[in-house]
Amino acid sequence: MSGAGSSSGKAQKVARMAGKEGVITDRGYQPYSGRYTPEASRWKVIAARMLKMSARQWWAILLLIATIVPLLISAVSMWIMSKLVALAPPGVPLESPDKYIMLPAGTMTIAFLLALFAGAAQVADDARAGAFQFYFARPVTREQYLAGKVVPVLALTMFVTLAPALLLSFLRLALLPSGAELLHKLPLVGATIIMGCVEAMALAAPAVAFSSLSKRRSFVQGGFATLYLLPWVVGAIFMKVSRSPWPGVLSIPEHLENLARFLYRMPLPDGQRAMPVWVSALFLSALVAGSLALLRKRLADVEVVAS
Amino acid sequence: MSETAITLTSGAKIYARMTWLRMKRGRIVWAAALLLALPVVYVAALAIAGHWGRGLFDDVCELYFRFLIPFVPALTASGAVAEEIENKTFTFVFARPAPRGSLVLGKLVATTLPALAVIVPSLLVSWLIAHLRFPGDMADTWPHLLRVEFAAVAGLMTFAALAMVIGTVFSRHPIVTVLIYLLLIEAGLGSAPIVINLVAISWHLRNLAELPLPETAFMAFSVPWWASAIVPLVLTPLLTFLATVAVNGAEYRTDR
Amino acid sequence: MSGAFIECEHSAKWYGQIIAVNDVSLSVASGVTGLLGPNGAGKSTLLKMMVGQLRPSKGTVKVLGESVWGNRPLMRRIGYCPEHEGTYEDLTGLEMVTAMTELHGFSRDEARARAEKMFGMVDLTEAMNRRLGEYSKGMRQRAKLAQALAHDPEVIFLDEPLTGCDPLARVRILEVINDLAARGRCVVVSSHVLHEIETMTSQILLMHKGQLRAEGDVHQIRALIDAHPHKVRVECDRPRALAERLVGQEHVVGVTVDGEALVIDTRMPDRLYPAIPEAARASGVYIRALTSPDDNMAAVFKYLTETATS
């Protein structure tokens, strides 16, 4: 009762004040009292949307389907090579069938194209369409936005770099004649998982980082294609001329191959020399870290302005 | 009032000037020029390392014919018409009495001429550097230089026309579509050890420039250099015409 | 040519299963004509068919008596200001308008002189040497108008020309449009903002869901809408007395007293208007004002689009 009395007194006070200074009207605003999703999981909303959008595009579907071609070629080649190895008398030099799991032919090119298609659009399209104001007018941090943009490209790329290689490694294990050999070759699966993840990161992160550098998709795609192809071609030509591995020091595919050879314990072809594996590991780590740092810096600098 | 009929060439001139002005103010022209001049740095480095002569020049030509000549037009020409569609500026230009083909021609000229202006002298400089140690060899290799220069000019124009037509048809992702063509046909089939490698333009350019060809283990037959010269000479106008037809008949929407 | 600057006969445009413009027949004479319709009504598609950027899927679209699609010489007589904001951001306003005018066949000097004159006309002389990328929305809109008019076309199509303009720019653009109409040009202005069109013209083409719902003078169109009785609002000292006099008359459908005003619904406004002063005199009522609250563009738009929706 006392509460009622006090509230009525309060109402009178409010009414007196209203008489003096105008009417106070309760519009019935009620803040949302339900539960909010954890802040840390908001990047998932962006990532899920971007992944859905990218996966619906004809080029994504086409490239993902195209992955079957290298998978089939590598599977058939590996099966034939396994049979040959099993039939060949000891001492006959034959290539290990493991080489078909190590960066299956063509998958790196498909993964590069996928990263180019999906990655180049991520930030550039938002910048061009003025979509930053939609994201940053909400309690979404730059880091959450960054994760939301990188993860879908990574997921798509990883589908190409990991799934075929993993299937091939299982096939390789299934083709082994004995349990002892199977146990011996089991690390192949681990190497495949590591390599698939590293390859996807090395392609997805710079592709998205490039997309933060310009509003124009063609600039972004041109820039990333140059970064990937130029050092590769230049490196390949001058490695042949100079018979040294160092002209390929800026080439992403060269380092990926070098790392893969190390992980799969594949010997180099005769007469070829490779860079120390720590150089490749350092280069690839610096590439991914540098790309993410660049992306973070570009996003931190974003001011939402009307165009 | 001095209003005259606007022709394909007069329209192309206006578009070329506009495109050049825009490219000059953007970054892509400088990036492309830098790329095209890059082999000079390499040839100098290799000359210092003790390489010389026609062998060195041919090694540097590999960089031009395997990469720069197909790739630079993919950067500059593929998006020329596509960017008009992406930015919706085609609505301004297609509301004019100038033939739509002049847009294609103008953009082709604006993107190809600066590239030629860099590539021709940089090949010459590379050749000079490669022969610095034994200048006497120049007398023997200058016809080779001429063939290389001719192949480079023809190749650049052909790849620019090709990039233009692909970029016009696949206007949403012009660069990537051209890259898919380059990786599949030029790099893939072009270096295949079977007779199918003849479908690659770059194979004919190398043949024309007297550069080493990929070994053909199956159904190999030799193609005379003049036959390879016909390929770019026929393809360039044909592809330009196709790009013009593609633009002429196209309806572009601005609501997506 | 039958005196009409623009003629469409059973024109339609579809994209796959989507019909953007559906069997539109119309003719437009000189002066300003407003192309009205809600978002997605098909206004921009119809305009693009009229300027030859889209080919009709069916029917014909003629401007100045000639079919538009693929008709290059006709483009010389047409000016088009598109709706979107895209411009050549790396060029200055003057460079862009000069180049666009050159594409009509003018020499560079002549094109530049015309471009400068146009920038003066749209009050943008000070900014004409700045890059288009630095322009505000309203400045871009005026630069786009300048490129549409620099070659002095006979038929001008303006797609949402006032979008993003500040009040001063709006006034300037409206002056330019009215001046063009006064000089005998045919100007088609598309908009979904009714009062913008109302300040320019009473001639309208009203589109909804791809169809042309009405064509002509807005007041005449209003008179033809039978489904909704006309409303006449009489502000007077004794509305009830006036209501008593009028309610029995056959042309009055209903009356409503709204404070010191009487709102009369009628299907025969021509007969009602002379009857009001007579009734007022007979009942001794003093009339202060007589208005028709739904004889305007907004009401016509509402009625026609509501009919289409229902």
PDB file of C-alpha atoms in Angstrom, chain A residues 237 240-241, chain B residues 54-66 144 147-148 151 186 190-192 197 201-216 223 228:
ATOM      1  CA  ILE A 237      62.042 -18.872 -66.128  1.00  0.00           C
ATOM      2  CA  LYS A 240      65.855 -22.532 -65.167  1.00  0.00           C
ATOM      3  CA  VAL A 241      68.373 -20.016 -66.499  1.00  0.00           C
TER       4      VAL A 241
ATOM      5  CA  ARG B  54      71.138 -14.660 -78.157  1.00  0.00           C
ATOM      6  CA  GLY B  55      70.630 -17.291 -75.451  1.00  0.00           C
ATOM      7  CA  LEU B  56      70.090 -14.601 -72.827  1.00  0.00           C
ATOM      8  CA  PHE B  57      67.835 -12.596 -75.148  1.00  0.00           C
ATOM      9  CA  ASP B  58      65.702 -15.693 -75.842  1.00  0.00           C
ATOM     10  CA  ASP B  59      65.431 -16.389 -72.111  1.00  0.00           C
ATOM     11  CA  VAL B  60      64.106 -12.885 -71.561  1.00  0.00           C
ATOM     12  CA  CYS B  61      61.755 -13.296 -74.528  1.00  0.00           C
ATOM     13  CA  GLU B  62      60.280 -16.276 -72.683  1.00  0.00           C
ATOM     14  CA  LEU B  63      59.074 -13.849 -70.054  1.00  0.00           C
ATOM     15  CA  TYR B  64      57.455 -11.667 -72.709  1.00  0.00           C
ATOM     16  CA  PHE B  65      55.821 -14.427 -74.712  1.00  0.00           C
ATOM     17  CA  ARG B  66      54.874 -16.763 -71.881  1.00  0.00           C
ATOM     18  CA  HIS B 144      65.848 -12.251 -85.002  1.00  0.00           C
ATOM     19  CA  ARG B 147      60.968 -11.100 -85.838  1.00  0.00           C
ATOM     20  CA  VAL B 148      60.639 -10.894 -82.052  1.00  0.00           C
ATOM     21  CA  ALA B 151      55.633 -11.107 -82.961  1.00  0.00           C
ATOM     22  CA  GLU B 186      47.614 -20.689 -73.647  1.00  0.00           C
ATOM     23  CA  GLY B 190      49.896 -24.325 -75.594  1.00  0.00           C
ATOM     24  CA  SER B 191      52.589 -26.264 -73.768  1.00  0.00           C
ATOM     25  CA  ALA B 192      51.037 -29.718 -74.236  1.00  0.00           C
ATOM     26  CA  ASN B 197      49.221 -27.087 -78.805  1.00  0.00           C
ATOM     27  CA  ILE B 201      48.088 -18.097 -80.020  1.00  0.00           C
ATOM     28  CA  SER B 202      51.275 -17.985 -77.949  1.00  0.00           C
ATOM     29  CA  TRP B 203      52.560 -21.112 -79.755  1.00  0.00           C
ATOM     30  CA  HIS B 204      52.335 -19.262 -83.086  1.00  0.00           C
ATOM     31  CA  LEU B 205      53.915 -16.139 -81.640  1.00  0.00           C
ATOM     32  CA  ARG B 206      56.889 -18.177 -80.439  1.00  0.00           C
ATOM     33  CA  ASN B 207      57.119 -19.860 -83.809  1.00  0.00           C
ATOM     34  CA  LEU B 208      57.028 -16.456 -85.475  1.00  0.00           C
ATOM     35  CA  ALA B 209      59.678 -15.093 -83.106  1.00  0.00           C
ATOM     36  CA  GLU B 210      61.983 -18.134 -83.636  1.00  0.00           C
ATOM     37  CA  LEU B 211      61.805 -19.036 -79.958  1.00  0.00           C
ATOM     38  CA  PRO B 212      62.075 -22.624 -78.676  1.00  0.00           C
ATOM     39  CA  LEU B 213      58.741 -24.434 -78.997  1.00  0.00           C
ATOM     40  CA  PRO B 214      57.381 -27.058 -76.594  1.00  0.00           C
ATOM     41  CA  GLU B 215      58.342 -30.533 -77.735  1.00  0.00           C
ATOM     42  CA  THR B 216      55.526 -32.261 -79.583  1.00  0.00           C
ATOM     43  CA  VAL B 223      54.487 -24.804 -89.257  1.00  0.00           C
ATOM     44  CA  SER B 228      52.094 -18.459 -87.838  1.00  0.00           C
TER      45      SER B 228
END
